[in-house]
């Protein structure tokens, strides 16, 4: 079983890291439809979560994203989602645990094929959108997802939501021998219970780079201010930017500068 020490990013203390990962969702274009700014965004990141064709992306886009990630020395992650291209994987779907297992395995396998071609390795696995929320809230779904990761790529880190909202999924993963990395979202608002606020709520998505950068520094230092209530404590290994955010490149640049000013170095996830 993975130890707690194995899960921590390099730190000077339990609360304040010296390095932190910056990841973004990418590879989301589909055929003639372009989404995101991967070429401009990748130089600012240390890791990427690649769409695998179910919620976004296609085989050619995925292969190109793998090659681009390798060129920039990024940690490469699988980003399995619901089979929902129209809804971008952000709508709830009533998949059974068996279907979640199969969908996750199918998508991870697709990425593994291109990683083999490009002689690259898989750093992490992170569910997308509504599936990400589902596996944090539904124990059977979380178990099915973790089983797929364990069977295909047991050496990869599983990304979970930092804070109390991710503890159950983290425990499920660790019970299966998986390494866990904790994630926070500088350009998303939080509820008082530590979950991501619904995108339907006003102010749930943050587009101001300066505000996102301030939040990123707070998260790296171990806290986040929710929409209501008191500050929440977090222990964070990686910060996420959504690649479809129209200001993703500006946000990534602002976050990188702000973290550097605080003495934090960006680096991919460690073992």
Short mmCIF file of N, CA and C in Angstrom, two decimals, residues 130-202:
data_model
loop_
_atom_site.label_atom_id
_atom_site.label_comp_id
_atom_site.label_asym_id
_atom_site.label_seq_id
_atom_site.Cartn_x
_atom_site.Cartn_y
_atom_site.Cartn_z
N UNK A 130 -18.22 15.41 -15.26
CA UNK A 130 -19.24 14.77 -14.44
C UNK A 130 -18.77 13.43 -13.89
N UNK A 131 -17.91 12.74 -14.62
CA UNK A 131 -17.37 11.48 -14.11
C UNK A 131 -16.44 11.75 -12.93
N UNK A 132 -15.67 12.82 -12.98
CA UNK A 132 -14.80 13.22 -11.87
C UNK A 132 -15.64 13.43 -10.61
N UNK A 133 -16.74 14.16 -10.76
CA UNK A 133 -17.61 14.40 -9.61
C UNK A 133 -18.24 13.10 -9.12
N UNK A 134 -18.67 12.26 -10.06
CA UNK A 134 -19.35 11.01 -9.71
C UNK A 134 -18.46 10.10 -8.87
N UNK A 135 -17.21 9.93 -9.26
CA UNK A 135 -16.37 8.99 -8.52
C UNK A 135 -15.96 9.52 -7.15
N UNK A 136 -16.12 10.83 -6.94
CA UNK A 136 -15.89 11.39 -5.61
C UNK A 136 -17.11 11.23 -4.70
N UNK A 137 -18.27 11.04 -5.28
CA UNK A 137 -19.52 11.02 -4.51
C UNK A 137 -20.17 9.64 -4.42
N UNK A 138 -19.83 8.75 -5.33
CA UNK A 138 -20.46 7.43 -5.44
C UNK A 138 -19.37 6.38 -5.21
N UNK A 139 -19.45 5.69 -4.07
CA UNK A 139 -18.39 4.76 -3.70
C UNK A 139 -18.20 3.65 -4.73
N UNK A 140 -19.30 3.10 -5.25
CA UNK A 140 -19.19 2.01 -6.22
C UNK A 140 -18.54 2.49 -7.51
N UNK A 141 -18.89 3.71 -7.93
CA UNK A 141 -18.27 4.27 -9.14
C UNK A 141 -16.78 4.50 -8.92
N UNK A 142 -16.43 5.02 -7.74
CA UNK A 142 -15.02 5.24 -7.42
C UNK A 142 -14.23 3.95 -7.40
N UNK A 143 -14.82 2.91 -6.84
CA UNK A 143 -14.15 1.61 -6.81
C UNK A 143 -13.92 1.08 -8.23
N UNK A 144 -14.93 1.21 -9.08
CA UNK A 144 -14.81 0.72 -10.46
C UNK A 144 -13.71 1.47 -11.21
N UNK A 145 -13.67 2.78 -11.03
CA UNK A 145 -12.65 3.58 -11.71
C UNK A 145 -11.25 3.20 -11.22
N UNK A 146 -11.10 3.07 -9.92
CA UNK A 146 -9.79 2.70 -9.37
C UNK A 146 -9.35 1.31 -9.83
N UNK A 147 -10.30 0.40 -9.96
CA UNK A 147 -9.97 -0.94 -10.45
C UNK A 147 -9.42 -0.88 -11.88
N UNK A 148 -10.03 -0.04 -12.71
CA UNK A 148 -9.53 0.09 -14.08
C UNK A 148 -8.10 0.62 -14.09
N UNK A 149 -7.83 1.62 -13.26
CA UNK A 149 -6.47 2.17 -13.17
C UNK A 149 -5.51 1.10 -12.67
N UNK A 150 -5.91 0.38 -11.64
CA UNK A 150 -5.04 -0.65 -11.06
C UNK A 150 -4.71 -1.73 -12.07
N UNK A 151 -5.68 -2.14 -12.85
CA UNK A 151 -5.46 -3.23 -13.79
C UNK A 151 -4.61 -2.82 -14.99
N UNK A 152 -4.73 -1.56 -15.41
CA UNK A 152 -4.00 -1.13 -16.61
C UNK A 152 -2.68 -0.45 -16.31
N UNK A 153 -2.65 0.39 -15.30
CA UNK A 153 -1.46 1.21 -15.07
C UNK A 153 -1.27 1.48 -13.58
N UNK A 154 -0.95 0.44 -12.81
CA UNK A 154 -0.88 0.58 -11.36
C UNK A 154 0.20 1.54 -10.87
N UNK A 155 1.17 1.86 -11.74
CA UNK A 155 2.24 2.78 -11.34
C UNK A 155 1.83 4.24 -11.46
N UNK A 156 0.73 4.53 -12.14
CA UNK A 156 0.31 5.91 -12.35
C UNK A 156 -0.35 6.48 -11.09
N UNK A 157 -0.20 7.78 -10.90
CA UNK A 157 -0.89 8.46 -9.81
C UNK A 157 -2.37 8.64 -10.16
N UNK A 158 -3.23 8.54 -9.16
CA UNK A 158 -4.63 8.90 -9.33
C UNK A 158 -4.84 10.29 -8.76
N UNK A 159 -5.43 11.17 -9.54
CA UNK A 159 -5.69 12.54 -9.11
C UNK A 159 -7.04 12.61 -8.42
N UNK A 160 -7.06 13.16 -7.20
CA UNK A 160 -8.31 13.34 -6.45
C UNK A 160 -8.42 14.80 -6.02
N UNK A 161 -9.63 15.21 -5.69
CA UNK A 161 -9.88 16.56 -5.22
C UNK A 161 -9.24 16.75 -3.85
N UNK A 162 -8.45 17.81 -3.70
CA UNK A 162 -7.80 18.09 -2.42
C UNK A 162 -8.84 18.43 -1.37
N UNK A 163 -8.56 18.06 -0.12
CA UNK A 163 -9.46 18.37 0.97
C UNK A 163 -10.37 17.21 1.33
N UNK A 164 -11.30 17.49 2.24
CA UNK A 164 -12.17 16.44 2.75
C UNK A 164 -12.99 15.77 1.66
N UNK A 165 -13.36 16.52 0.62
CA UNK A 165 -14.20 15.97 -0.44
C UNK A 165 -13.51 14.85 -1.21
N UNK A 166 -12.19 14.78 -1.16
CA UNK A 166 -11.47 13.74 -1.88
C UNK A 166 -10.98 12.60 -1.03
N UNK A 167 -11.25 12.63 0.27
CA UNK A 167 -10.66 11.64 1.17
C UNK A 167 -11.17 10.23 0.92
N UNK A 168 -12.47 10.07 0.64
CA UNK A 168 -13.00 8.72 0.43
C UNK A 168 -12.41 8.09 -0.83
N UNK A 169 -12.35 8.85 -1.91
CA UNK A 169 -11.76 8.32 -3.14
C UNK A 169 -10.28 8.02 -2.95
N UNK A 170 -9.58 8.89 -2.23
CA UNK A 170 -8.16 8.65 -1.96
C UNK A 170 -7.96 7.35 -1.19
N UNK A 171 -8.82 7.10 -0.20
CA UNK A 171 -8.72 5.86 0.57
C UNK A 171 -9.00 4.64 -0.31
N UNK A 172 -9.97 4.76 -1.19
CA UNK A 172 -10.29 3.67 -2.12
C UNK A 172 -9.09 3.36 -3.00
N UNK A 173 -8.44 4.40 -3.50
CA UNK A 173 -7.27 4.21 -4.36
C UNK A 173 -6.10 3.59 -3.59
N UNK A 174 -5.82 4.10 -2.41
CA UNK A 174 -4.70 3.59 -1.62
C UNK A 174 -4.92 2.13 -1.23
N UNK A 175 -6.17 1.76 -0.96
CA UNK A 175 -6.47 0.37 -0.62
C UNK A 175 -6.15 -0.58 -1.76
N UNK A 176 -6.05 -0.05 -2.97
CA UNK A 176 -5.69 -0.85 -4.15
C UNK A 176 -4.24 -0.64 -4.56
N UNK A 177 -3.47 -0.02 -3.68
CA UNK A 177 -2.05 0.14 -3.95
C UNK A 177 -1.69 1.29 -4.86
N UNK A 178 -2.65 2.19 -5.13
CA UNK A 178 -2.39 3.30 -6.03
C UNK A 178 -1.84 4.51 -5.28
N UNK A 179 -0.96 5.24 -5.92
CA UNK A 179 -0.48 6.51 -5.40
C UNK A 179 -1.52 7.59 -5.68
N UNK A 180 -1.69 8.49 -4.73
CA UNK A 180 -2.70 9.55 -4.83
C UNK A 180 -2.03 10.91 -4.85
N UNK A 181 -2.49 11.78 -5.73
CA UNK A 181 -2.07 13.18 -5.76
C UNK A 181 -3.31 14.06 -5.65
N UNK A 182 -3.19 15.13 -4.86
CA UNK A 182 -4.34 15.98 -4.53
C UNK A 182 -4.32 17.25 -5.38
N UNK A 183 -5.50 17.61 -5.87
CA UNK A 183 -5.63 18.66 -6.88
C UNK A 183 -6.57 19.77 -6.41
N UNK A 184 -6.22 21.00 -6.77
CA UNK A 184 -7.09 22.14 -6.52
C UNK A 184 -7.23 22.96 -7.80
N UNK A 185 -8.28 23.77 -7.87
CA UNK A 185 -8.66 24.48 -9.09
C UNK A 185 -8.70 25.99 -8.85
N UNK A 186 -7.65 26.72 -9.23
CA UNK A 186 -7.63 28.17 -8.99
C UNK A 186 -8.70 28.94 -9.74
N UNK A 187 -9.20 28.42 -10.87
CA UNK A 187 -10.19 29.18 -11.63
C UNK A 187 -11.60 28.60 -11.50
N UNK A 188 -11.81 27.85 -10.39
CA UNK A 188 -13.15 27.38 -10.06
C UNK A 188 -13.47 27.74 -8.62
N UNK A 189 -14.74 28.09 -8.37
CA UNK A 189 -15.18 28.40 -7.02
C UNK A 189 -15.51 27.11 -6.26
N UNK A 190 -15.43 27.20 -4.94
CA UNK A 190 -15.70 26.07 -4.06
C UNK A 190 -16.91 26.34 -3.19
N UNK A 191 -17.59 25.27 -2.78
CA UNK A 191 -18.67 25.37 -1.81
C UNK A 191 -18.08 25.20 -0.41
N UNK A 192 -18.90 25.44 0.59
CA UNK A 192 -18.42 25.39 1.97
C UNK A 192 -17.99 23.98 2.39
N UNK A 193 -18.47 22.94 1.69
CA UNK A 193 -18.08 21.58 2.03
C UNK A 193 -16.87 21.10 1.23
N UNK A 194 -16.22 22.02 0.50
CA UNK A 194 -14.99 21.68 -0.18
C UNK A 194 -15.15 21.10 -1.57
N UNK A 195 -16.36 21.13 -2.10
CA UNK A 195 -16.59 20.62 -3.46
C UNK A 195 -16.56 21.79 -4.45
N UNK A 196 -16.41 21.45 -5.72
CA UNK A 196 -16.46 22.48 -6.75
C UNK A 196 -17.89 22.97 -6.91
N UNK A 197 -18.06 24.28 -6.96
CA UNK A 197 -19.39 24.86 -7.14
C UNK A 197 -19.92 24.55 -8.53
N UNK A 198 -21.21 24.37 -8.63
CA UNK A 198 -21.84 24.12 -9.93
C UNK A 198 -21.50 25.23 -10.90
N UNK A 199 -21.23 24.86 -12.15
CA UNK A 199 -20.95 25.86 -13.18
C UNK A 199 -22.16 26.73 -13.47
N UNK A 200 -23.34 26.34 -13.00
CA UNK A 200 -24.54 27.14 -13.21
C UNK A 200 -24.63 28.32 -12.24
N UNK A 201 -23.83 28.29 -11.18
CA UNK A 201 -23.86 29.36 -10.18
C UNK A 201 -23.05 30.57 -10.65
N UNK A 202 -23.54 31.78 -10.40
CA UNK A 202 -22.75 32.98 -10.75
C UNK A 202 -21.41 32.97 -10.01
#
